[in-house]
mmCIF file of C-alpha atoms in Angstrom:
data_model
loop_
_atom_site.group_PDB
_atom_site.id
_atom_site.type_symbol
_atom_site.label_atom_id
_atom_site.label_comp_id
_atom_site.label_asym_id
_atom_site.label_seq_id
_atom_site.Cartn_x
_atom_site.Cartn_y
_atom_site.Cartn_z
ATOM 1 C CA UNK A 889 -85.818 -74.423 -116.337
ATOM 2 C CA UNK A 890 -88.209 -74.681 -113.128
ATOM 3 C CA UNK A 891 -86.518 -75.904 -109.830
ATOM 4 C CA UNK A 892 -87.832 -76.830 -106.324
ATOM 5 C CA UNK A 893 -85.945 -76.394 -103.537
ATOM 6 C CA UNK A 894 -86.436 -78.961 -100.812
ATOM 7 C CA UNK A 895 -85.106 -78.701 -97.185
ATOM 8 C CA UNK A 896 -84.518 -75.497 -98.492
ATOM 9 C CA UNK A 897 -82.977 -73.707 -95.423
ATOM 10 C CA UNK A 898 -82.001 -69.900 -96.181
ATOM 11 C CA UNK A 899 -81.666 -70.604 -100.103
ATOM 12 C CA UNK A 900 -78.095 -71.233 -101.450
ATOM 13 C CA UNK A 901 -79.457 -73.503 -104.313
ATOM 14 C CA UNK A 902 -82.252 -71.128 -105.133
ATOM 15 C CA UNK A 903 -79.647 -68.139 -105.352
ATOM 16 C CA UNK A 904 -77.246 -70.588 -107.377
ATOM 17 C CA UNK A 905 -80.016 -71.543 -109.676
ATOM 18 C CA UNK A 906 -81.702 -68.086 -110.268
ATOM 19 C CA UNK A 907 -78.905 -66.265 -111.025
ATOM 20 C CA UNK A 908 -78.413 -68.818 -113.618
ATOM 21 C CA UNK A 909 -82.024 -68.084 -114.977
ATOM 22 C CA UNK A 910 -84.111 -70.785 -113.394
ATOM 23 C CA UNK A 911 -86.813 -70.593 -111.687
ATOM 24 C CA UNK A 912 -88.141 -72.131 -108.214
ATOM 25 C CA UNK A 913 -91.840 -72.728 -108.843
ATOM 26 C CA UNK A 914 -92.061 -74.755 -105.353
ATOM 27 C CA UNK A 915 -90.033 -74.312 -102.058
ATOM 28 C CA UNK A 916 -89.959 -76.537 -98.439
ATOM 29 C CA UNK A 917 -88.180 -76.052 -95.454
ATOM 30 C CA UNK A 918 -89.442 -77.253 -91.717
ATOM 31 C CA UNK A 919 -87.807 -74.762 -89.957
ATOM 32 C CA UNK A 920 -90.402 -71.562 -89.514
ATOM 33 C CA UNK A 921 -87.338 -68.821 -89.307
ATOM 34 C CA UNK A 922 -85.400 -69.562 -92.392
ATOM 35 C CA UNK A 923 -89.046 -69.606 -93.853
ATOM 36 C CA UNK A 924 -89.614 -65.868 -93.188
ATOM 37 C CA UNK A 925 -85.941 -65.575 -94.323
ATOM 38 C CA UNK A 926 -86.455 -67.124 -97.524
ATOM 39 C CA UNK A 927 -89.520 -65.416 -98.209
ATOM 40 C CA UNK A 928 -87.801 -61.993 -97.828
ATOM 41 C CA UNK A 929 -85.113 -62.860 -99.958
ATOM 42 C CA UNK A 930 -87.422 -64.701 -102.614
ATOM 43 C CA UNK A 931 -91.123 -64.215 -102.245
ATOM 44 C CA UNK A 932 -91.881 -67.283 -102.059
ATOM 45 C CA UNK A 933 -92.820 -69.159 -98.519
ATOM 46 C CA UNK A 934 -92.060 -72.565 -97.979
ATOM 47 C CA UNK A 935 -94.298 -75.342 -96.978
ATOM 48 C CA UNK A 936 -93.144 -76.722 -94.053
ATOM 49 C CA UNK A 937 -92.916 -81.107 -92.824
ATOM 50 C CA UNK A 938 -91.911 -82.560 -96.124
ATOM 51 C CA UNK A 939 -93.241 -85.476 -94.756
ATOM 52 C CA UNK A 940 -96.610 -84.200 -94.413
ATOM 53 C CA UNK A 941 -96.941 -83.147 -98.250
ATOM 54 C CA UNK A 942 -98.387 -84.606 -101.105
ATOM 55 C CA UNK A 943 -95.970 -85.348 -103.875
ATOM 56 C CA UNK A 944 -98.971 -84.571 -106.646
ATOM 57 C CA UNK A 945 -99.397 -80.853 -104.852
ATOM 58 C CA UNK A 946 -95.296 -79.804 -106.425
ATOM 59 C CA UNK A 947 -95.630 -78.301 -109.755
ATOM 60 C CA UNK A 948 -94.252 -79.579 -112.745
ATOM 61 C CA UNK A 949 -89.979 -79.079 -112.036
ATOM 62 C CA UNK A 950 -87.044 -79.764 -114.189
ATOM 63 C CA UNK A 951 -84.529 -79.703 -111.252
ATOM 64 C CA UNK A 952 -85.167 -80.997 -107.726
ATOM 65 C CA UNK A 953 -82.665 -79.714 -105.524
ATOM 66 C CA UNK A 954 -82.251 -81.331 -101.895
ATOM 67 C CA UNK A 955 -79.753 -80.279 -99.033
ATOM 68 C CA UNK A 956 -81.632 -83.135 -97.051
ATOM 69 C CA UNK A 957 -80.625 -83.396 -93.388
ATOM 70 C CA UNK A 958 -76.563 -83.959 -92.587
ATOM 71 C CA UNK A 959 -77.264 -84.970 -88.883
ATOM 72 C CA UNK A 960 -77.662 -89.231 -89.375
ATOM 73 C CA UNK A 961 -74.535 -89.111 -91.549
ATOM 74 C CA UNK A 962 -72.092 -86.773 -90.018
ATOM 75 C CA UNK A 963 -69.359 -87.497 -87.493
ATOM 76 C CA UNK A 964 -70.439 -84.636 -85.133
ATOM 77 C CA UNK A 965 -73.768 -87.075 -84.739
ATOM 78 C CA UNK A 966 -74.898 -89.839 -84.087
ATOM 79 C CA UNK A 967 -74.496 -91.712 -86.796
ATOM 80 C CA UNK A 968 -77.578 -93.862 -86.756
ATOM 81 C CA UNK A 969 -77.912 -93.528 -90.186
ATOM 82 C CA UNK A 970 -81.528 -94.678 -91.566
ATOM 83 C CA UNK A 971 -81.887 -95.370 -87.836
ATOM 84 C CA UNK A 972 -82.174 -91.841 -86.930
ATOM 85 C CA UNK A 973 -85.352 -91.003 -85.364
ATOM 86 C CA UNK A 974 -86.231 -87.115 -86.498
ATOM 87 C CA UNK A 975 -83.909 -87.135 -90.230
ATOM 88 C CA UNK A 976 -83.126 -91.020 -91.040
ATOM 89 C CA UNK A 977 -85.747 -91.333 -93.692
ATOM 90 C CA UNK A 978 -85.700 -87.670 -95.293
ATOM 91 C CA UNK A 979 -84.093 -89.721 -98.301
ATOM 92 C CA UNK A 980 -87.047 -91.058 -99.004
ATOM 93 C CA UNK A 981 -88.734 -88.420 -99.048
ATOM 94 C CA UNK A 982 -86.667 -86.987 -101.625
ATOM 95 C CA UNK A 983 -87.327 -90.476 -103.486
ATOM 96 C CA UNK A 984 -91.454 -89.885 -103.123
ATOM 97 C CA UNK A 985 -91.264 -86.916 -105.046
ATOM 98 C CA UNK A 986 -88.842 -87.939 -107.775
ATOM 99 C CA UNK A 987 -90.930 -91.328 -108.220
ATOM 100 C CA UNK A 988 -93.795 -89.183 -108.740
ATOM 101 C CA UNK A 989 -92.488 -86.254 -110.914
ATOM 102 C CA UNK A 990 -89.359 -87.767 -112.483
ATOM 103 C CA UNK A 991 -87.858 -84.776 -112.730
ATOM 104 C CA UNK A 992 -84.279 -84.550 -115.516
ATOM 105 C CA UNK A 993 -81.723 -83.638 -112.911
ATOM 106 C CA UNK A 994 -81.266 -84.009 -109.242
ATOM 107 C CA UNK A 995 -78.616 -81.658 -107.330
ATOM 108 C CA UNK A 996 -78.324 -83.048 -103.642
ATOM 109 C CA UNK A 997 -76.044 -82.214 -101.021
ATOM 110 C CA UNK A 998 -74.579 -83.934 -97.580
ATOM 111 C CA UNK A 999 -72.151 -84.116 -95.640
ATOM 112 C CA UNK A 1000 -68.739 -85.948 -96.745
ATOM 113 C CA UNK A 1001 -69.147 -88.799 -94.633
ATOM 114 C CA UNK A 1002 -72.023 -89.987 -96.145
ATOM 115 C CA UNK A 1003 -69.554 -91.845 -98.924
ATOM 116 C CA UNK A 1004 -67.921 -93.843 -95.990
ATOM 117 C CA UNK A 1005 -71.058 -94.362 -93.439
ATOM 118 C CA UNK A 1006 -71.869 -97.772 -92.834
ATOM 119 C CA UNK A 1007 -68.474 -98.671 -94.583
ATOM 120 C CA UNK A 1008 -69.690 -96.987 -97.967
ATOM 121 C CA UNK A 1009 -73.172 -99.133 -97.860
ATOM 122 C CA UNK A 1010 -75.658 -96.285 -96.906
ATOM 123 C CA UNK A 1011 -74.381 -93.791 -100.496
ATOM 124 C CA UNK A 1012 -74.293 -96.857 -101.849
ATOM 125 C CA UNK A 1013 -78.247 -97.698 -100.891
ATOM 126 C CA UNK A 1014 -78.893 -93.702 -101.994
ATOM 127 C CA UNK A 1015 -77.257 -94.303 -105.613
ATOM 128 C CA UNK A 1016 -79.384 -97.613 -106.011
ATOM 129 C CA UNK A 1017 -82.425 -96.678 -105.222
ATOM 130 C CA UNK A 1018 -81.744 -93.594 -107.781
ATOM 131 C CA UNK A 1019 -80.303 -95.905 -110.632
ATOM 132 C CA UNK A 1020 -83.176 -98.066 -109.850
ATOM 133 C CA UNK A 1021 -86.037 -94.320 -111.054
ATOM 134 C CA UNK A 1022 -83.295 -94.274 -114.206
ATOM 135 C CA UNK A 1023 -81.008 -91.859 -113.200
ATOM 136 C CA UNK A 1024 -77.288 -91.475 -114.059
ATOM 137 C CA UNK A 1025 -75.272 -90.844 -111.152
ATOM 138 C CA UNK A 1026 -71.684 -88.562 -109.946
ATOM 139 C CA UNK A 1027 -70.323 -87.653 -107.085
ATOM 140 C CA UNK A 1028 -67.744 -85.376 -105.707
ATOM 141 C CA UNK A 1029 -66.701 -83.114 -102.902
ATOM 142 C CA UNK A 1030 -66.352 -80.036 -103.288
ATOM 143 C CA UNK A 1031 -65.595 -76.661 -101.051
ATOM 144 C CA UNK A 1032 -66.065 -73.256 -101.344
ATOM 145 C CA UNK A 1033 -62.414 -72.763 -100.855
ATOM 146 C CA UNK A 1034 -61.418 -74.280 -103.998
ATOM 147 C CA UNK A 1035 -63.485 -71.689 -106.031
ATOM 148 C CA UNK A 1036 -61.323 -68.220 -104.292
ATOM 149 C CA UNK A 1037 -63.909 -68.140 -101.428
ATOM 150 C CA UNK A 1038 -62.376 -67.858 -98.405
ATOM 151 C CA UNK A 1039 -64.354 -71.187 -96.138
ATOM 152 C CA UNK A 1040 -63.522 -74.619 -95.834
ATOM 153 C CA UNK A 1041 -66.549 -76.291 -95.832
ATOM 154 C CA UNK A 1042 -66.321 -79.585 -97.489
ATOM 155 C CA UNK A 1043 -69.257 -81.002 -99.108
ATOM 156 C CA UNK A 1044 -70.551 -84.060 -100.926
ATOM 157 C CA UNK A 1045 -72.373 -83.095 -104.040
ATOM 158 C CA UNK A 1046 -74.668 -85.674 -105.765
ATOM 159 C CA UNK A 1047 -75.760 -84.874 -108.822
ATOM 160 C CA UNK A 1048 -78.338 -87.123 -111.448
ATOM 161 C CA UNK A 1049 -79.533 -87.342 -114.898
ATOM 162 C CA UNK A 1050 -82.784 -88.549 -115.737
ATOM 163 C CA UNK A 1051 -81.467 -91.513 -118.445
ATOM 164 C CA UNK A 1052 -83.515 -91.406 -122.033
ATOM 165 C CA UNK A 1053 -83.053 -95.554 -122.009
ATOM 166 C CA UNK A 1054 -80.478 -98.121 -120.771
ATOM 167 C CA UNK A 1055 -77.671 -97.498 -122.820
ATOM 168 C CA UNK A 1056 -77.496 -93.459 -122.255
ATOM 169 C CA UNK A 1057 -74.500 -92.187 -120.290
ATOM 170 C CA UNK A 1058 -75.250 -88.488 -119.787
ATOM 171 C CA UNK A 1059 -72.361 -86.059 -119.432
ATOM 172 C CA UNK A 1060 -71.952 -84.030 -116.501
ATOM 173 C CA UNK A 1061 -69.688 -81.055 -116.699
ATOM 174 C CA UNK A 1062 -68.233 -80.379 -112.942
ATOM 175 C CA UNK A 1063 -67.151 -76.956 -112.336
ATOM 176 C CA UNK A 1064 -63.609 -76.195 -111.987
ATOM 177 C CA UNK A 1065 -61.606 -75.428 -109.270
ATOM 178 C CA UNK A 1066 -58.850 -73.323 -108.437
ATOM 179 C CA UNK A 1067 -56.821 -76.656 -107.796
ATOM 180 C CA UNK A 1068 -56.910 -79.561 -105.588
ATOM 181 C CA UNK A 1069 -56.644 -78.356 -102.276
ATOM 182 C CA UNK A 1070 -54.850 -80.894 -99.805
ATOM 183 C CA UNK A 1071 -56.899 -83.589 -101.992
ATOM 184 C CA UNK A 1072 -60.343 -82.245 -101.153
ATOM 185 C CA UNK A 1073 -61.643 -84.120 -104.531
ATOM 186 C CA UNK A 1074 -63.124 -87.619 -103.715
ATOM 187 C CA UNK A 1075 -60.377 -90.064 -105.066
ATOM 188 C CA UNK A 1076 -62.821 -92.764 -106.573
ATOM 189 C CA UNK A 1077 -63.985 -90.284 -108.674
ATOM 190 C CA UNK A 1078 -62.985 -90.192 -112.339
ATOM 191 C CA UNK A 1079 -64.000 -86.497 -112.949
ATOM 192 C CA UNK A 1080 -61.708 -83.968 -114.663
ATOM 193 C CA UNK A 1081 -60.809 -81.295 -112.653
#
């Protein structure tokens, strides 16, 4: 299948996704050093402000991947949520480009804190606005520990299936981990693990 890889950084979802036999036909990341980067570790250079591209200029993807800006959601910042001046609306970015190319999966990533800012109603703003394009929606949090890699690094993984009509209820196979470290899986989840 055919990826993009937005806020793209140094490439983890590229190098998850290609060694998996995808292929990134489109790549974006603001930040001009981890550009060079991941153009010497993929060949492919990233366009830079996301908010300054046109949605009709991304070739035709399967899978729109998105590790979209942590810093309005984490507890190390601010905080300000949709507020935030710089990353508050990178979102909705995300949510230009799947309006327009409607791709069949969506793989984002945030922090873990995103599920409880603004008392749960920001994630729950985020899943809306995806049920709303027809998407089928799970979280979880998941860390690299709990797969024999040595880092804690707890993350929130989204992850969305383009629906085929009302009544589908896609399956989404989580990976499995090693076990459930000191309850690292997000309880209101009804995932196997």
């Amino acid at each position: 299948m055919k990826f993009v890889d937005l806020f793209a950084g140094l490439g983890g979802f590229h190098l998850a996704l290609s060694k998996l036999g995808h292929e990134c036909v489109y790549a974006c990341e603001i930040e001009n050093y981890l550009r060079t980067h991941y153009q010497k570790n993929f060949k492919i250079y990233p366009e830079g402000d996301i908010t300054k591209i046109k949605s009709k200029n991304i070739p035709y993807h399967d899978i729109l991947c998105a590790g979209f800006p942590c810093q309005p959601f984490s507890k190390a910042g601010t905080q300000s949520g949709f507020d935030h001046k710089v990353a508050g609306n990178m979102f909705f970015q995300i949510m230009r480009f799947v309006k327009a190319h409607s791709p069949k999966y969506l793989i984002l990533e945030n922090v873990p804190n995103l599920l409880a800012h603004a008392k749960g109603t920001t994630y729950s703003h985020m899943k809306e606005e995806l049920e709303k394009n027809k998407y089928y929606i799970e979280e979880d949090l998941l860390s690299p520990i709990q797969f024999g890699i040595p880092q804690t690094r707890l993350r929130m993984y989204i992850l969305a299936v383009k629906k085929k009509n009302k009544k589908d209820h896609p399956m989404i196979k989580w990976p499995k981990v090693k076990e459930n470290i000191n309850g690292l899986r997000h309880p209101k989840t009804n995932l196997a693990k």
